[in-house]
mmCIF file of C-alpha atoms in Angstrom:
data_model
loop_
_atom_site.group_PDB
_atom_site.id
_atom_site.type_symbol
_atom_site.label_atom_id
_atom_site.label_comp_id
_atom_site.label_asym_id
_atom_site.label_seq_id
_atom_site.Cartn_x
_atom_site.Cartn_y
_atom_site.Cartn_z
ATOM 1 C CA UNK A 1 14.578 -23.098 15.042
ATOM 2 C CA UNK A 2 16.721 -25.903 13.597
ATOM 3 C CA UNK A 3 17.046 -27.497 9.685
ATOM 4 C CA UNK A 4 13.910 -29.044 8.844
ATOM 5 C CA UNK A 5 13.966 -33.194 7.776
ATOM 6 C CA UNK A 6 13.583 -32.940 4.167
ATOM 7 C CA UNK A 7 10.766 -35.445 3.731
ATOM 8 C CA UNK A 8 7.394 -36.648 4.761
ATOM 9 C CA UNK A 9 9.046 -39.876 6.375
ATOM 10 C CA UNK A 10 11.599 -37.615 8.157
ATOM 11 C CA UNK A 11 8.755 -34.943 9.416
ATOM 12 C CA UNK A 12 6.636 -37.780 11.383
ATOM 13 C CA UNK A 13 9.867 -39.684 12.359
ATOM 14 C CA UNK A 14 11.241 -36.818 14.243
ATOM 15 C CA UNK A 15 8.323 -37.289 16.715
ATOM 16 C CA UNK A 16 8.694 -38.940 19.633
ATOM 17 C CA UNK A 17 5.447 -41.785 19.689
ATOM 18 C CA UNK A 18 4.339 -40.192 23.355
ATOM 19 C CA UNK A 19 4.159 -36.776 22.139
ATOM 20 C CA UNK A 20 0.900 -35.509 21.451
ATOM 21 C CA UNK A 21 1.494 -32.823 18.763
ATOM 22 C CA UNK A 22 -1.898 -30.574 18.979
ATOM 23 C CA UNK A 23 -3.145 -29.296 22.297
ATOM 24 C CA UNK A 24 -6.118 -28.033 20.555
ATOM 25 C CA UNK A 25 -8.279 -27.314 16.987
ATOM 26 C CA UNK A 26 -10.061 -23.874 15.808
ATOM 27 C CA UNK A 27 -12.395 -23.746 14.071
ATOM 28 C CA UNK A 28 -13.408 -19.771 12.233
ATOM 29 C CA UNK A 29 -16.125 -18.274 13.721
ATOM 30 C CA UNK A 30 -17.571 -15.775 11.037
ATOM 31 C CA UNK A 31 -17.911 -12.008 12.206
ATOM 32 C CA UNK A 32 -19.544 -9.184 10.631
ATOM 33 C CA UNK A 33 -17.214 -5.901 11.201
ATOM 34 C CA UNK A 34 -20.062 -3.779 9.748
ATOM 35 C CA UNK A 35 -21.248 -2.744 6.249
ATOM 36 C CA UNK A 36 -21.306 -6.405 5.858
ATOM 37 C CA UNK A 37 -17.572 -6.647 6.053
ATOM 38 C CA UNK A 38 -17.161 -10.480 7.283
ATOM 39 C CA UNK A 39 -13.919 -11.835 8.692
ATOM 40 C CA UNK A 40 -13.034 -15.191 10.200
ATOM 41 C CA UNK A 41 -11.626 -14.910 13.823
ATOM 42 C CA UNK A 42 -10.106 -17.276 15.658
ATOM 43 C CA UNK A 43 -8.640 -15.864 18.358
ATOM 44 C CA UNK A 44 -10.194 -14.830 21.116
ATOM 45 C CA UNK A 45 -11.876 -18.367 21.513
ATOM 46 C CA UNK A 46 -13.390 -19.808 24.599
ATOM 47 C CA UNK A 47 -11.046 -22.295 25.409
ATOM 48 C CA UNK A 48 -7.438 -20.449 24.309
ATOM 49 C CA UNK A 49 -7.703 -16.842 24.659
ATOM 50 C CA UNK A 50 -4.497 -15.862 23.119
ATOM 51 C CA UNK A 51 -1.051 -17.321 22.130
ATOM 52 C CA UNK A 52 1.789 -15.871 23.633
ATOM 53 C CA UNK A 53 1.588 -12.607 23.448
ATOM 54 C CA UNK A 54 -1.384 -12.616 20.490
ATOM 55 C CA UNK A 55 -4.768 -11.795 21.771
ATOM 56 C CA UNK A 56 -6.493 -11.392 18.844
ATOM 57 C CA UNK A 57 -6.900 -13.032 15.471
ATOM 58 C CA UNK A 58 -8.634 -12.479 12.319
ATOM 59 C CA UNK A 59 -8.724 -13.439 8.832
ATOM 60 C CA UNK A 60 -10.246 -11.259 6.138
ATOM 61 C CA UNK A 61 -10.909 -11.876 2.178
ATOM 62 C CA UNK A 62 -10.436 -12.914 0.165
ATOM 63 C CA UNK A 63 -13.189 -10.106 -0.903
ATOM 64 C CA UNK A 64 -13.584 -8.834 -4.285
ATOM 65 C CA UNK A 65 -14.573 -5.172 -4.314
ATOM 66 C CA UNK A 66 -15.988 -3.331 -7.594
ATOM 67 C CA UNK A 67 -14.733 0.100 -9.205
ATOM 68 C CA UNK A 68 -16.379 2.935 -6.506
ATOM 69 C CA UNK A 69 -16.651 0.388 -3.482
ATOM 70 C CA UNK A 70 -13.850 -0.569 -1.169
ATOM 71 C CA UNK A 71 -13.107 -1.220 2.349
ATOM 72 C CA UNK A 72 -14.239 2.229 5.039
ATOM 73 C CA UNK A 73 -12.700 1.543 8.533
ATOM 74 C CA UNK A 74 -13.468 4.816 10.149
ATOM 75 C CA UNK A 75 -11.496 6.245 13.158
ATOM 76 C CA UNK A 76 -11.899 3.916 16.081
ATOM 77 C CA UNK A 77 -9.449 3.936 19.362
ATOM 78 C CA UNK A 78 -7.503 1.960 20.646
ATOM 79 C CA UNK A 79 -5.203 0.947 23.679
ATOM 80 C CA UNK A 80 -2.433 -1.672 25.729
ATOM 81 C CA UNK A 81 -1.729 -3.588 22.372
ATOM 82 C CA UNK A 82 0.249 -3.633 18.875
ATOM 83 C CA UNK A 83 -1.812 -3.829 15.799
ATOM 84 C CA UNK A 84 -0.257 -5.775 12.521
ATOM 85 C CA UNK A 85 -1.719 -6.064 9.583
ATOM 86 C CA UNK A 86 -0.112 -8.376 6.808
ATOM 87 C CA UNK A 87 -1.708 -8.447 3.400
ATOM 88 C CA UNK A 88 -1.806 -11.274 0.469
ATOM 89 C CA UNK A 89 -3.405 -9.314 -1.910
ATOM 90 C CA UNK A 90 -4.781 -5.805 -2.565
ATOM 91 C CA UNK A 91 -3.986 -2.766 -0.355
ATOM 92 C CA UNK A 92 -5.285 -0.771 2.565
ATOM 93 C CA UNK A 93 -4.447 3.306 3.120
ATOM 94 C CA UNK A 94 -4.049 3.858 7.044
ATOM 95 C CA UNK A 95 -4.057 7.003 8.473
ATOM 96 C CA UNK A 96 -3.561 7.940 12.439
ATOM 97 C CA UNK A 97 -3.227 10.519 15.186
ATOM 98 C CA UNK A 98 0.643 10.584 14.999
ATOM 99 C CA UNK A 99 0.437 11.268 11.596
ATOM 100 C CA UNK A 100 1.119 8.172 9.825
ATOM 101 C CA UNK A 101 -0.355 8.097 6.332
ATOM 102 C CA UNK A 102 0.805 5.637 3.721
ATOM 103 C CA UNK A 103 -0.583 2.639 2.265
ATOM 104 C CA UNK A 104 0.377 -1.592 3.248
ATOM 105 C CA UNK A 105 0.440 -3.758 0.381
ATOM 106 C CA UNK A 106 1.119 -7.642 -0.069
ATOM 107 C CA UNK A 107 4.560 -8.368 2.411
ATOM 108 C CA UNK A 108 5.003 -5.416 4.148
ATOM 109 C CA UNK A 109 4.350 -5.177 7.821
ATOM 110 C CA UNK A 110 2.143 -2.457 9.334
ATOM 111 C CA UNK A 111 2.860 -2.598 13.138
ATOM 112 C CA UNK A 112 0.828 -0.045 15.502
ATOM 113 C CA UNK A 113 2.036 0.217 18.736
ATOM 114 C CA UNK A 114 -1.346 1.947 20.710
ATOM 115 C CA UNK A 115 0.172 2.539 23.765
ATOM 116 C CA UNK A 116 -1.475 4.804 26.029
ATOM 117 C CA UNK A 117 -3.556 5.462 23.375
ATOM 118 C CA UNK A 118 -4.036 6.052 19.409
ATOM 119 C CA UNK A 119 -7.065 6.245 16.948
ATOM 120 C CA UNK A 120 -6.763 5.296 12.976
ATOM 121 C CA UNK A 121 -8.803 4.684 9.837
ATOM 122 C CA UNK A 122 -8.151 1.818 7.409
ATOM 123 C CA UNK A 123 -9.576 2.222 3.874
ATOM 124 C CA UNK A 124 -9.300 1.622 0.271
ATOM 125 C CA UNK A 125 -6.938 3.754 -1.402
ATOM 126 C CA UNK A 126 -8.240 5.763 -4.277
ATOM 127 C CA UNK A 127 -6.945 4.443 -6.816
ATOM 128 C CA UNK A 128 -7.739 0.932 -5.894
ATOM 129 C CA UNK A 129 -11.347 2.364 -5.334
ATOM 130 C CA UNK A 130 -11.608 3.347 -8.757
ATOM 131 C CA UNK A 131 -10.411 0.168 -10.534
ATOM 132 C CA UNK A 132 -11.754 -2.674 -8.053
ATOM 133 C CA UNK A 133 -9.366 -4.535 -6.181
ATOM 134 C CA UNK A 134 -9.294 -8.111 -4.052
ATOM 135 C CA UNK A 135 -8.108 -7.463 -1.182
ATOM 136 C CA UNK A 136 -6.957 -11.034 1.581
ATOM 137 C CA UNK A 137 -5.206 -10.552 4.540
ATOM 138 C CA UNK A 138 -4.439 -11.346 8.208
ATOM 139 C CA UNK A 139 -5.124 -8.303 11.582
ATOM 140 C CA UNK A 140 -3.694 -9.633 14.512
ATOM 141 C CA UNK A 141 -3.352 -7.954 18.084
ATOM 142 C CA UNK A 142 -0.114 -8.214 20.080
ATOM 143 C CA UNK A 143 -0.665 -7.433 23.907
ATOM 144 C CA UNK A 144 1.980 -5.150 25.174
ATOM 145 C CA UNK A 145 4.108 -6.474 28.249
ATOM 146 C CA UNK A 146 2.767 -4.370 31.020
ATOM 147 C CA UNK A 147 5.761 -2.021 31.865
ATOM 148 C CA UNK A 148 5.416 -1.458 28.125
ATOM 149 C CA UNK A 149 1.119 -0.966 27.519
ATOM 150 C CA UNK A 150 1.492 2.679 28.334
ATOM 151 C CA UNK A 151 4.245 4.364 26.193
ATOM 152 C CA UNK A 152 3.883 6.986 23.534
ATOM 153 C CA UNK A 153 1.678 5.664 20.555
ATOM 154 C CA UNK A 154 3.939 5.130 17.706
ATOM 155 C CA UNK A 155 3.812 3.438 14.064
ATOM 156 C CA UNK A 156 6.399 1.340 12.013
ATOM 157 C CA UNK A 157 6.221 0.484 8.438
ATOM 158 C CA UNK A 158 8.410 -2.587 7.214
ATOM 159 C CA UNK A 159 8.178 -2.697 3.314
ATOM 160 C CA UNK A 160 8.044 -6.036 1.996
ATOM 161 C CA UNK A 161 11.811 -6.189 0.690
ATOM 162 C CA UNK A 162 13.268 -5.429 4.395
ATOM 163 C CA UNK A 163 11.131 -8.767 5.730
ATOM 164 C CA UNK A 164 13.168 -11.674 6.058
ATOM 165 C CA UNK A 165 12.352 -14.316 3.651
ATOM 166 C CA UNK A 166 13.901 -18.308 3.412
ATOM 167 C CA UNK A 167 13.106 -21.571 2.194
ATOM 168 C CA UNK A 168 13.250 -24.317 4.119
ATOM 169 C CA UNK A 169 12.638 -28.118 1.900
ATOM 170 C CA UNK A 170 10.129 -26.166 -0.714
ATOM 171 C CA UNK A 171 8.411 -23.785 1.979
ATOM 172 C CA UNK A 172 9.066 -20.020 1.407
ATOM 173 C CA UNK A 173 8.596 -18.233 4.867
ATOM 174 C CA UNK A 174 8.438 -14.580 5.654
ATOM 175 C CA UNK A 175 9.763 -13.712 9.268
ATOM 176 C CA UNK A 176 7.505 -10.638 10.293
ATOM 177 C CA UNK A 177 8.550 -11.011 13.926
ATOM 178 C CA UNK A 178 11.269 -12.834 15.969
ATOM 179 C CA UNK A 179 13.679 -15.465 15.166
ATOM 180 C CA UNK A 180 13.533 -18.497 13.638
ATOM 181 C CA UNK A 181 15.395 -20.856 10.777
ATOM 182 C CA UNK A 182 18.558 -18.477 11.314
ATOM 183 C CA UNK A 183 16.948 -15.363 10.560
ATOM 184 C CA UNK A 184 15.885 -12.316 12.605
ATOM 185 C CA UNK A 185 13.612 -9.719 11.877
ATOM 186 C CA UNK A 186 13.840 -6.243 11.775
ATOM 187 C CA UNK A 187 10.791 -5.549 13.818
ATOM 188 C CA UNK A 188 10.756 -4.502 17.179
ATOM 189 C CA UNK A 189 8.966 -6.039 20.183
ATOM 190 C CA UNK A 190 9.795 -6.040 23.998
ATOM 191 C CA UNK A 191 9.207 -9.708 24.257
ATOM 192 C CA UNK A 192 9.852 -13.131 22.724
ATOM 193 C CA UNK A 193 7.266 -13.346 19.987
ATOM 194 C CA UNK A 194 7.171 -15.642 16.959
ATOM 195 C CA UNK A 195 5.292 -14.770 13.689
ATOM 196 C CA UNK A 196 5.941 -16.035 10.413
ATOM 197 C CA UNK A 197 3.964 -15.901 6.729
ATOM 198 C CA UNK A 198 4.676 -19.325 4.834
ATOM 199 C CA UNK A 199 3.970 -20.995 1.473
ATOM 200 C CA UNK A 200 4.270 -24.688 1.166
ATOM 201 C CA UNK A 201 5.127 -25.921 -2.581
ATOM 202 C CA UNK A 202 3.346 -29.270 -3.172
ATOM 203 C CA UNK A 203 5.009 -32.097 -1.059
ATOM 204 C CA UNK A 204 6.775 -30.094 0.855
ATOM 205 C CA UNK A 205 7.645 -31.092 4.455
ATOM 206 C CA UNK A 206 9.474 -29.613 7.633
ATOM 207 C CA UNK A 207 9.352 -29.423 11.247
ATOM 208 C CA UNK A 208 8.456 -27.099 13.781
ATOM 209 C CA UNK A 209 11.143 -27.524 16.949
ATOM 210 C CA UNK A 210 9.289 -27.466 19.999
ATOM 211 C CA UNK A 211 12.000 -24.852 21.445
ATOM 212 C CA UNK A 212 10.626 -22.513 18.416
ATOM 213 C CA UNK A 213 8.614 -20.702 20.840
ATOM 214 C CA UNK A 214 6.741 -21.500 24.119
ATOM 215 C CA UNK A 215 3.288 -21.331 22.835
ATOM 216 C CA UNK A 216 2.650 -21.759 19.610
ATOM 217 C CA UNK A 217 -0.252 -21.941 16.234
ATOM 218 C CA UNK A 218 -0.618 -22.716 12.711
ATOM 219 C CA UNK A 219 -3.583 -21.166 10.571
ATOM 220 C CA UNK A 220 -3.990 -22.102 7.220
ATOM 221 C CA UNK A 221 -5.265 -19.221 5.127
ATOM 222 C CA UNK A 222 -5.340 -21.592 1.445
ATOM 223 C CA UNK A 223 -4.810 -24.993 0.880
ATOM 224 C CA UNK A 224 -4.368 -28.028 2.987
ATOM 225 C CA UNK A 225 -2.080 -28.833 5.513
ATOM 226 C CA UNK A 226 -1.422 -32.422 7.349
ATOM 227 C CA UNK A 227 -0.244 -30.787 11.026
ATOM 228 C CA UNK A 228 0.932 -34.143 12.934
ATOM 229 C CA UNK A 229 -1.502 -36.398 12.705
ATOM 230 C CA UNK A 230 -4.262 -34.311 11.965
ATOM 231 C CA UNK A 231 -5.338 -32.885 8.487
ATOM 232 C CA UNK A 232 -5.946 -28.689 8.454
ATOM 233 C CA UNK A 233 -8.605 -27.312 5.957
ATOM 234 C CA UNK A 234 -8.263 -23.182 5.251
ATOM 235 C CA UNK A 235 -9.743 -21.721 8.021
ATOM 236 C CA UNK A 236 -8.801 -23.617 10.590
ATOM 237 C CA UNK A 237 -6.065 -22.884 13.485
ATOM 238 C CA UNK A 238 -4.260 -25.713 15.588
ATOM 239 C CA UNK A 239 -2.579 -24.632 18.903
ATOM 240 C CA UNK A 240 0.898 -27.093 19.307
ATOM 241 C CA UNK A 241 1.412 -28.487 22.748
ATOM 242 C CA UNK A 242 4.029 -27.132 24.529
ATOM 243 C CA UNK A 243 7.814 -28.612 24.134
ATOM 244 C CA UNK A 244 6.511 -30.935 21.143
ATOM 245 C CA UNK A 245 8.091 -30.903 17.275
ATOM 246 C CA UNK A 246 5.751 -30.729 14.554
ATOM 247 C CA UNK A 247 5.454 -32.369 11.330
ATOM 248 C CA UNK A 248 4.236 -30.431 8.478
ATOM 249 C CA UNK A 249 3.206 -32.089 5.060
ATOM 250 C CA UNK A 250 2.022 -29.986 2.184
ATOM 251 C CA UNK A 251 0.469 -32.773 -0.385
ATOM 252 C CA UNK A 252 -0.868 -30.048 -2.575
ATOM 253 C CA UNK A 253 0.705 -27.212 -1.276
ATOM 254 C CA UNK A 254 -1.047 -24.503 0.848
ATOM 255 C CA UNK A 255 -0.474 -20.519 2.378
ATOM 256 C CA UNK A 256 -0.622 -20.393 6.396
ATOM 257 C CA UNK A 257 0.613 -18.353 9.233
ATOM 258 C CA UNK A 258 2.602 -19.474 12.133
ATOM 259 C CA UNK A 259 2.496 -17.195 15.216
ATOM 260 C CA UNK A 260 3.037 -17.682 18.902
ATOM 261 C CA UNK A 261 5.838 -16.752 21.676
ATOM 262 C CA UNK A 262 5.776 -16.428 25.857
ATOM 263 C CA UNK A 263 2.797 -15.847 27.560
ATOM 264 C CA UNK A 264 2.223 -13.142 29.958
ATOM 265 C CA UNK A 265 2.065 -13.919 33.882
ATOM 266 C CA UNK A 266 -0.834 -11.441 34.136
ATOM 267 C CA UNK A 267 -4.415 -11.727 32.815
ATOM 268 C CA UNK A 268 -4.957 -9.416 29.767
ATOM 269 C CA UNK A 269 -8.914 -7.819 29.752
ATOM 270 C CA UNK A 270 -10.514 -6.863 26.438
ATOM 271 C CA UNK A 271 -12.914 -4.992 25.430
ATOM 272 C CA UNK A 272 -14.378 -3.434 22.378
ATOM 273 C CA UNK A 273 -10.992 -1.859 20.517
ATOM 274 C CA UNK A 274 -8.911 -1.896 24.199
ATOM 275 C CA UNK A 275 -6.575 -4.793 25.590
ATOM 276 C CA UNK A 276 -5.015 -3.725 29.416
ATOM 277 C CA UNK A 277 -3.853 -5.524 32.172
ATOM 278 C CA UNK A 278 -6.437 -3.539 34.559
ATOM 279 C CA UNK A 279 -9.800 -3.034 33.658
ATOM 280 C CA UNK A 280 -9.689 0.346 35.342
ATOM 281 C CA UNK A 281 -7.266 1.305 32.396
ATOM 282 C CA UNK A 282 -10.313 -0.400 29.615
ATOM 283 C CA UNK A 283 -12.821 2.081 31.844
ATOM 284 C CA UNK A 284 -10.816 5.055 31.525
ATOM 285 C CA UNK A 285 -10.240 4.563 27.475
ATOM 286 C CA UNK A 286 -13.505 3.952 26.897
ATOM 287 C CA UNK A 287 -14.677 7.528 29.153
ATOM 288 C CA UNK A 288 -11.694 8.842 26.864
ATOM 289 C CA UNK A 289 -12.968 8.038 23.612
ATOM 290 C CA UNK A 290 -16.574 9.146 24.505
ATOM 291 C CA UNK A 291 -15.173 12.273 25.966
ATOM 292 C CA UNK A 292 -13.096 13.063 22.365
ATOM 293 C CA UNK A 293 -16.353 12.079 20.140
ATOM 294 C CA UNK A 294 -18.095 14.936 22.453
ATOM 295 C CA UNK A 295 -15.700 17.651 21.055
ATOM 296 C CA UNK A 296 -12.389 17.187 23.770
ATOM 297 C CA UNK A 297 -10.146 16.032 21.688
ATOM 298 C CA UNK A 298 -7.522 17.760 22.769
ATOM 299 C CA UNK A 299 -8.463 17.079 26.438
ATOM 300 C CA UNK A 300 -7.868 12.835 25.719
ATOM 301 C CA UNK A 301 -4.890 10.690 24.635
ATOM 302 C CA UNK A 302 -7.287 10.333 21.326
ATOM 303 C CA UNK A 303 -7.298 12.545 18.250
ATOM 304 C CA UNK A 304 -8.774 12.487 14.403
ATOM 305 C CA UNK A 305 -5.944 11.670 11.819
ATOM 306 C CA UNK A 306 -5.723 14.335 9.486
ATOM 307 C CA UNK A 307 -8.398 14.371 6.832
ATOM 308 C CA UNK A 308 -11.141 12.171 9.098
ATOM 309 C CA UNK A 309 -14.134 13.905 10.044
ATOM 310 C CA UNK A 310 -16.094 10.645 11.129
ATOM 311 C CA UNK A 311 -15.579 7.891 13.752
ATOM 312 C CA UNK A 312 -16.887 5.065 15.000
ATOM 313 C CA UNK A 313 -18.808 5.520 18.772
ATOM 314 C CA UNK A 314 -17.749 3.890 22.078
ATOM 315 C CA UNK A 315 -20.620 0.634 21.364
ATOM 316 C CA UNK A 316 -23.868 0.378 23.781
#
């Protein structure tokens, strides 16, 4: 990515007039994750199924939870695909079958790498379970490259002050993944990928380069956002068309998420918890999974993290 113009006037001059900016407008779709536990998802949608290598897109909170309730994710499985989890505010304990066990909070990066195959609980820690906590945040799934969807499971926590973070003309970004402005970040994919956190001061104005990434989206999780010549409520996602530079104008400032990189040649299949490039490798998960829940753990690529004696069941 290049230096941003430092004004409105500059944003929607660097245009060229027969470049159409968006390719295409999101709107959330509201899903209940069970328990009543509702999350806005974007991605999958029927007309863009992923984003580079993001398959998978949801938005959750912001959700305020009373002393003695909280958030109970139990074990679940899954496989092909990278699973990171970026929190605003409150905190989430996650525990796996490698043994990870530690808890995200606001900045830090959880990033799951299933592999052949992993299962993991998310929940409220204790002690945010006994004071009440709000908890707003953003899950999305990266598709592993396929010479890369079945390695070893394995799980990286990036705390908050190891995360890139910049201002470009009043916009504070955090680089979670790939390159851009200058910076690089310290996590680890095998292929281009672009993911960034941002918070726009009030009139605040930059560009996104069309060479930032090939495909490319904006989400805005609070605020308002004037994305070329269309105006972005929270909630809503806009897919940039490919090549094109993009104006961004925060009139009363806003928090968003810009994510994106090269799409895959090959079709990616999901279903339930499991993202493959073969369905034969979704069918063999799920017989997997169902096979661990009937007492064979040790006879699967799934296991209970330490501590879980519940899970969630293989749906239908």
């Amino acid at each position: 990515m290049s230096n941003a113009p430092t004004g409105s006037e500059d944003a929607a001059d660097a245009i060229a007039p027969e470049c159409n900016t968006l390719d295409l407008i999101i709107q959330p779709r509201e899903k209940d994750l069970g328990g009543g536990a509702m999350v806005k998802r974007l991605l999958p949608f029927h007309k863009r199924r992923s984003v580079g290598p993001f398959v998978f897109f949801d938005h959750f909170g912001p959700t305020d939870a009373p002393p003695g309730k909280g958030m109970d994710v139990r074990p679940h499985p899954h496989i092909g695909l990278a699973t990171v989890t970026y929190l605003f505010e409150g905190a989430i304990a996650h525990k796996d079958t490698i043994g990870s066990d530690l808890v995200i909070r606001p900045g830090a990066v959880n990033w799951m790498t299933a592999g052949r195959g992993i299962s993991h609980s998310e929940r409220t820690p204790p002690e945010e379970r006994a004071t009440g906590q709000r908890i707003q945040g953003i899950q999305t799934w990266v598709a592993l490259p396929v010479f890369h969807e079945q390695v070893e499971p394995r799980f990286d926590h990036h705390p908050a002050e190891t995360i890139p973070t910049f201002d470009v003309n009043g916009t504070q970004f955090h680089l979670i993944a790939g390159q851009a402005w200058g910076h690089v970040s310290p996590v680890s994919f095998p292929h281009p990928i672009w993911y960034l956190a941002g918070s726009a001061s009030a009139g605040s104005a930059f560009v996104v380069p069309g060479d930032a990434a090939i495909e490319r989206a904006l989400y805005v999780v609070e605020g308002t956002l004037n994305v070329g010549s269309e105006t972005l409520d929270a909630g809503m996602m806009a897919i940039f068309t490919e090549g094109c530079d993009v104006p961004i104008v925060a009139e009363h400032g806003a928090k968003f998420m810009l994510a994106g990189g090269t799409p895959y040649p090959e079709k990616r299949f999901i279903e339930w918890n499991f993202v493959a490039s073969s369905p034969d490798l979704i069918e063999q998960a799920k017989a997997d999974w169902t096979a661990s829940i009937d007492g064979k753990w040790n006879a699967t690529p799934f296991a209970m993290p330490d501590g879980e004696d519940e899970w969630i069941p293989l749906p239908g």
